[in-house]
Amino acid sequence: MSYRIHKAQGWGMPAAQFEELCLLAPVDGCKYEALDTLLRRTTTLAMPKKLRDAIFYRRGEAARRWTSTVFEPNLLTLCGHGTNKTVAPNAADLVVNVHTPDETLAVVFLPSASYAKRWYRFDDDLDFQEERWANGTAKGAEGRVEDRVLWLPFNPYPFTNDLMHPETGAPMKWEHFLELRERKDWVPAVPSEIIWWTTRLGVFSRENALKLRPVLATWWS
């Protein structure tokens, strides 16, 4: 059996924390299996216009700028506009399970199918070469590079400047990086899309959805 390299970024939490906070009933003792089953059965995921408008104006007023505006209401849209849209058959790709042959390290959530298409990949030739020649030293096929889960201090682009209060989720105004590092009253904001669909489907309470954090993962399985 050969290993394949996987890379993903999004908002997540360690596997043990997910199993604790997820509201779904476990399947075969595992809540991730319940989540995967739920998402494969979910074939429509469109945010109501009233909610999208509320997000736009609330965040704009609080932060004195608009941030995290939801431009595509159907979160299963992969690409395109109008009648030429390509839509995913279900919501399964909105979550990535960071699992190795030994254990599950984290569960990563994506805002929409279009981000899932761009932010998760596996068995990529360039990724394999990059890992094999890391630090200028070739690693043999038997020398699998260590799995990495990096919890990031800021969100990935285009959500980089989005901050929130860690308990209420209220948007906070962006400041200079050096000033933010001295403060403890903010965390990277969880995208509105993720908060909406995880609470809408009963995966998390809003309080627990706010505990998701930006993550970048590389693993082999």
mmCIF file of C-alpha atoms in Angstrom:
data_model
loop_
_atom_site.group_PDB
_atom_site.id
_atom_site.type_symbol
_atom_site.label_atom_id
_atom_site.label_comp_id
_atom_site.label_asym_id
_atom_site.label_seq_id
_atom_site.Cartn_x
_atom_site.Cartn_y
_atom_site.Cartn_z
ATOM 1 C CA MET A 1 0.000 0.000 0.000
ATOM 2 C CA SER A 2 1.414 3.400 -1.001
ATOM 3 C CA TYR A 3 0.934 6.650 0.867
ATOM 4 C CA ARG A 4 -0.406 9.797 -0.794
ATOM 5 C CA ILE A 5 0.260 13.328 0.323
ATOM 6 C CA HIS A 6 -2.674 15.543 1.296
ATOM 7 C CA LYS A 7 -2.790 19.303 1.898
ATOM 8 C CA ALA A 8 -5.661 21.424 3.186
ATOM 9 C CA GLN A 9 -6.391 24.759 4.776
ATOM 10 C CA GLY A 10 -9.547 26.073 6.375
ATOM 11 C CA TRP A 11 -10.977 26.378 9.889
ATOM 12 C CA GLY A 12 -10.830 23.397 12.179
ATOM 13 C CA MET A 13 -10.209 21.868 15.549
ATOM 14 C CA PRO A 14 -8.335 18.824 16.883
ATOM 15 C CA ALA A 15 -10.181 15.545 16.392
ATOM 16 C CA ALA A 16 -10.763 15.012 20.119
ATOM 17 C CA GLN A 17 -12.271 18.484 20.496
ATOM 18 C CA PHE A 18 -14.528 17.882 17.483
ATOM 19 C CA GLU A 19 -15.820 14.627 18.967
ATOM 20 C CA GLU A 20 -16.562 16.470 22.211
ATOM 21 C CA LEU A 21 -18.308 19.532 20.726
ATOM 22 C CA CYS A 22 -20.141 18.061 17.732
ATOM 23 C CA LEU A 23 -23.884 17.711 18.403
ATOM 24 C CA LEU A 24 -24.473 14.756 16.079
ATOM 25 C CA ALA A 25 -25.090 11.283 17.437
ATOM 26 C CA PRO A 26 -22.050 9.072 16.756
ATOM 27 C CA VAL A 27 -22.090 6.354 14.106
ATOM 28 C CA ASP A 28 -20.060 3.292 15.091
ATOM 29 C CA GLY A 29 -18.695 5.341 17.979
ATOM 30 C CA CYS A 30 -17.466 8.178 15.723
ATOM 31 C CA LYS A 31 -19.129 11.557 15.208
ATOM 32 C CA TYR A 32 -17.100 12.225 12.059
ATOM 33 C CA GLU A 33 -18.840 9.289 10.373
ATOM 34 C CA ALA A 34 -22.170 10.853 11.321
ATOM 35 C CA LEU A 35 -21.042 14.183 9.863
ATOM 36 C CA ASP A 36 -19.888 12.592 6.615
ATOM 37 C CA THR A 37 -23.207 10.772 6.242
ATOM 38 C CA LEU A 38 -25.140 13.987 6.897
ATOM 39 C CA LEU A 39 -23.172 15.989 4.340
ATOM 40 C CA ARG A 40 -23.530 13.346 1.644
ATOM 41 C CA ARG A 41 -27.294 13.570 2.100
ATOM 42 C CA THR A 42 -27.261 17.382 1.953
ATOM 43 C CA THR A 43 -27.877 18.417 -1.672
ATOM 44 C CA THR A 44 -28.842 22.052 -1.166
ATOM 45 C CA LEU A 45 -27.219 24.674 1.053
ATOM 46 C CA ALA A 46 -28.336 28.196 0.156
ATOM 47 C CA MET A 47 -28.067 31.071 2.630
ATOM 48 C CA PRO A 48 -31.261 33.184 2.802
ATOM 49 C CA LYS A 49 -30.935 36.697 1.365
ATOM 50 C CA LYS A 50 -32.211 38.235 4.604
ATOM 51 C CA LEU A 51 -29.357 36.605 6.496
ATOM 52 C CA ARG A 52 -26.751 37.618 3.913
ATOM 53 C CA ASP A 53 -27.946 41.225 4.069
ATOM 54 C CA ALA A 54 -27.787 41.173 7.866
ATOM 55 C CA ILE A 55 -24.198 39.890 7.765
ATOM 56 C CA PHE A 56 -23.202 42.619 5.293
ATOM 57 C CA TYR A 57 -24.649 45.534 7.256
ATOM 58 C CA ARG A 58 -23.868 44.254 10.758
ATOM 59 C CA ARG A 59 -20.201 43.580 10.007
ATOM 60 C CA GLY A 60 -19.828 46.790 8.032
ATOM 61 C CA GLU A 61 -21.205 48.925 10.839
ATOM 62 C CA ALA A 62 -19.232 47.200 13.612
ATOM 63 C CA ALA A 63 -15.891 47.229 11.859
ATOM 64 C CA ARG A 64 -16.507 50.428 9.844
ATOM 65 C CA ARG A 65 -15.908 48.421 6.696
ATOM 66 C CA TRP A 66 -17.624 45.479 5.059
ATOM 67 C CA THR A 67 -15.934 42.123 5.547
ATOM 68 C CA SER A 68 -16.706 38.485 4.801
ATOM 69 C CA THR A 69 -19.573 39.380 2.503
ATOM 70 C CA VAL A 70 -21.276 36.276 1.118
ATOM 71 C CA PHE A 71 -21.207 36.810 -2.656
ATOM 72 C CA GLU A 72 -22.502 33.335 -3.619
ATOM 73 C CA PRO A 73 -25.612 32.299 -1.673
ATOM 74 C CA ASN A 74 -25.518 28.658 -2.797
ATOM 75 C CA LEU A 75 -22.583 27.234 -0.852
ATOM 76 C CA LEU A 76 -22.460 24.164 -3.110
ATOM 77 C CA THR A 77 -21.615 26.241 -6.194
ATOM 78 C CA LEU A 78 -18.222 25.210 -7.550
ATOM 79 C CA CYS A 79 -17.732 27.884 -10.210
ATOM 80 C CA GLY A 80 -19.496 30.040 -12.785
ATOM 81 C CA HIS A 81 -22.290 32.587 -12.665
ATOM 82 C CA GLY A 82 -25.948 32.773 -13.603
ATOM 83 C CA THR A 83 -27.183 29.821 -15.634
ATOM 84 C CA ASN A 84 -23.615 28.543 -16.215
ATOM 85 C CA LYS A 85 -22.954 27.548 -12.610
ATOM 86 C CA THR A 86 -21.465 24.182 -11.746
ATOM 87 C CA VAL A 87 -22.878 22.837 -8.490
ATOM 88 C CA ALA A 88 -21.503 20.048 -6.296
ATOM 89 C CA PRO A 89 -23.881 17.063 -5.913
ATOM 90 C CA ASN A 90 -23.737 17.263 -2.109
ATOM 91 C CA ALA A 91 -21.939 18.954 0.786
ATOM 92 C CA ALA A 92 -19.399 16.197 1.530
ATOM 93 C CA ASP A 93 -16.420 18.281 0.393
ATOM 94 C CA LEU A 94 -17.107 21.041 2.924
ATOM 95 C CA VAL A 95 -15.224 19.015 5.554
ATOM 96 C CA VAL A 96 -11.772 17.427 5.352
ATOM 97 C CA ASN A 97 -10.728 14.702 7.766
ATOM 98 C CA VAL A 98 -7.011 14.967 8.538
ATOM 99 C CA HIS A 99 -6.378 11.289 9.184
ATOM 100 C CA THR A 100 -3.174 9.297 8.981
ATOM 101 C CA PRO A 101 -2.737 5.512 9.117
ATOM 102 C CA ASP A 102 -2.268 5.905 12.870
ATOM 103 C CA GLU A 103 -4.816 8.502 13.997
ATOM 104 C CA THR A 104 -7.142 11.377 13.108
ATOM 105 C CA LEU A 105 -5.374 14.661 13.787
ATOM 106 C CA ALA A 106 -7.994 17.310 13.007
ATOM 107 C CA VAL A 107 -11.267 18.069 11.257
ATOM 108 C CA VAL A 108 -11.190 21.013 8.814
ATOM 109 C CA PHE A 109 -14.265 22.977 7.703
ATOM 110 C CA LEU A 110 -14.581 25.001 4.469
ATOM 111 C CA PRO A 111 -16.887 27.961 3.719
ATOM 112 C CA SER A 112 -18.190 26.586 0.423
ATOM 113 C CA ALA A 113 -17.625 24.045 -2.330
ATOM 114 C CA SER A 114 -15.607 26.545 -4.365
ATOM 115 C CA TYR A 115 -13.137 26.951 -1.494
ATOM 116 C CA ALA A 116 -13.054 23.192 -0.970
ATOM 117 C CA LYS A 117 -12.010 22.785 -4.598
ATOM 118 C CA ARG A 118 -9.123 25.229 -4.128
ATOM 119 C CA TRP A 119 -8.073 24.502 -0.542
ATOM 120 C CA TYR A 120 -7.835 20.719 -0.443
ATOM 121 C CA ARG A 121 -5.801 18.467 -2.714
ATOM 122 C CA PHE A 122 -4.060 15.108 -2.603
ATOM 123 C CA ASP A 123 -1.574 13.063 -4.609
ATOM 124 C CA ASP A 124 -0.157 16.203 -6.226
ATOM 125 C CA ASP A 125 3.207 15.697 -7.980
ATOM 126 C CA LEU A 126 4.578 19.092 -6.965
ATOM 127 C CA ASP A 127 3.604 18.600 -3.317
ATOM 128 C CA PHE A 128 5.343 15.235 -3.316
ATOM 129 C CA GLN A 129 8.518 16.693 -4.821
ATOM 130 C CA GLU A 130 8.522 19.605 -2.415
ATOM 131 C CA GLU A 131 8.295 17.275 0.585
ATOM 132 C CA ARG A 132 10.830 14.824 -0.787
ATOM 133 C CA TRP A 133 13.425 17.550 -1.355
ATOM 134 C CA ALA A 134 12.677 19.667 1.709
ATOM 135 C CA ASN A 135 15.830 21.303 3.076
ATOM 136 C CA GLY A 136 17.660 20.278 -0.099
ATOM 137 C CA THR A 137 17.880 16.628 0.936
ATOM 138 C CA ALA A 138 16.168 13.825 -0.937
ATOM 139 C CA LYS A 139 14.031 11.516 1.175
ATOM 140 C CA GLY A 140 13.481 7.966 -0.003
ATOM 141 C CA ALA A 141 10.061 6.455 -0.575
ATOM 142 C CA GLU A 142 10.289 4.740 2.796
ATOM 143 C CA GLY A 143 11.067 8.000 4.603
ATOM 144 C CA ARG A 144 7.605 9.528 4.906
ATOM 145 C CA VAL A 145 7.738 13.165 5.979
ATOM 146 C CA GLU A 146 6.119 13.949 9.334
ATOM 147 C CA ASP A 147 2.462 14.940 9.286
ATOM 148 C CA ARG A 148 1.927 18.602 10.168
ATOM 149 C CA VAL A 149 -1.079 20.461 11.542
ATOM 150 C CA LEU A 150 -0.329 24.176 11.955
ATOM 151 C CA TRP A 151 -2.781 26.378 13.843
ATOM 152 C CA LEU A 152 -2.378 29.817 12.297
ATOM 153 C CA PRO A 153 -2.440 33.223 14.025
ATOM 154 C CA PHE A 154 -4.406 34.818 11.163
ATOM 155 C CA ASN A 155 -6.939 33.683 8.587
ATOM 156 C CA PRO A 156 -5.941 32.732 5.033
ATOM 157 C CA TYR A 157 -6.616 35.204 2.216
ATOM 158 C CA PRO A 158 -9.201 36.607 1.454
ATOM 159 C CA PHE A 159 -10.310 36.408 5.100
ATOM 160 C CA THR A 160 -6.978 37.632 6.518
ATOM 161 C CA ASN A 161 -8.223 40.871 8.051
ATOM 162 C CA ASP A 162 -11.363 39.401 9.612
ATOM 163 C CA LEU A 163 -11.267 39.409 13.419
ATOM 164 C CA MET A 164 -13.910 38.616 16.018
ATOM 165 C CA HIS A 165 -14.499 38.666 19.739
ATOM 166 C CA PRO A 166 -13.609 35.142 20.941
ATOM 167 C CA GLU A 167 -16.814 34.631 22.943
ATOM 168 C CA THR A 168 -19.517 36.574 21.100
ATOM 169 C CA GLY A 169 -18.247 36.371 17.531
ATOM 170 C CA ALA A 170 -18.807 40.112 17.115
ATOM 171 C CA PRO A 171 -16.604 41.549 14.326
ATOM 172 C CA MET A 172 -13.648 43.644 15.431
ATOM 173 C CA LYS A 173 -11.739 46.334 13.627
ATOM 174 C CA TRP A 174 -8.451 45.385 12.006
ATOM 175 C CA GLU A 175 -5.275 46.862 13.477
ATOM 176 C CA HIS A 176 -1.598 46.634 12.601
ATOM 177 C CA PHE A 177 -0.082 43.163 13.046
ATOM 178 C CA LEU A 178 2.299 44.376 15.780
ATOM 179 C CA GLU A 179 -0.540 45.972 17.747
ATOM 180 C CA LEU A 180 -2.704 42.865 17.465
ATOM 181 C CA ARG A 181 0.048 40.646 18.809
ATOM 182 C CA GLU A 182 -0.041 42.628 22.058
ATOM 183 C CA ARG A 183 -3.795 42.164 22.537
ATOM 184 C CA LYS A 184 -5.699 39.140 23.810
ATOM 185 C CA ASP A 185 -9.269 40.276 23.095
ATOM 186 C CA TRP A 186 -9.589 38.919 19.544
ATOM 187 C CA VAL A 187 -9.268 35.764 17.468
ATOM 188 C CA PRO A 188 -9.379 35.168 13.697
ATOM 189 C CA ALA A 189 -13.026 35.342 12.637
ATOM 190 C CA VAL A 190 -14.786 32.173 11.556
ATOM 191 C CA PRO A 191 -16.406 32.837 8.147
ATOM 192 C CA SER A 192 -20.125 33.536 8.283
ATOM 193 C CA GLU A 193 -20.759 30.705 5.832
ATOM 194 C CA ILE A 194 -19.215 28.115 8.158
ATOM 195 C CA ILE A 195 -21.076 29.394 11.205
ATOM 196 C CA TRP A 196 -24.337 29.304 9.249
ATOM 197 C CA TRP A 197 -24.102 25.863 7.662
ATOM 198 C CA THR A 198 -22.674 24.079 10.711
ATOM 199 C CA THR A 199 -25.455 25.453 12.937
ATOM 200 C CA ARG A 200 -28.115 25.052 10.245
ATOM 201 C CA LEU A 201 -27.314 21.340 9.912
ATOM 202 C CA GLY A 202 -26.995 20.832 13.649
ATOM 203 C CA VAL A 203 -23.272 20.054 13.622
ATOM 204 C CA PHE A 204 -22.372 22.677 16.247
ATOM 205 C CA SER A 205 -24.040 25.186 18.488
ATOM 206 C CA ARG A 206 -23.083 28.730 17.509
ATOM 207 C CA GLU A 207 -20.909 28.925 20.624
ATOM 208 C CA ASN A 208 -18.905 25.896 19.551
ATOM 209 C CA ALA A 209 -18.712 26.939 15.884
ATOM 210 C CA LEU A 210 -16.893 30.049 17.104
ATOM 211 C CA LYS A 211 -14.138 27.792 18.498
ATOM 212 C CA LEU A 212 -12.943 26.826 15.002
ATOM 213 C CA ARG A 213 -9.511 28.231 14.169
ATOM 214 C CA PRO A 214 -7.527 28.695 10.939
ATOM 215 C CA VAL A 215 -5.388 25.669 10.147
ATOM 216 C CA LEU A 216 -2.937 24.455 7.507
ATOM 217 C CA ALA A 217 -2.361 20.706 7.347
ATOM 218 C CA THR A 218 -0.059 18.354 5.443
ATOM 219 C CA TRP A 219 -0.409 14.627 5.968
ATOM 220 C CA TRP A 220 0.061 11.218 4.395
ATOM 221 C CA SER A 221 -2.508 8.467 4.144
#
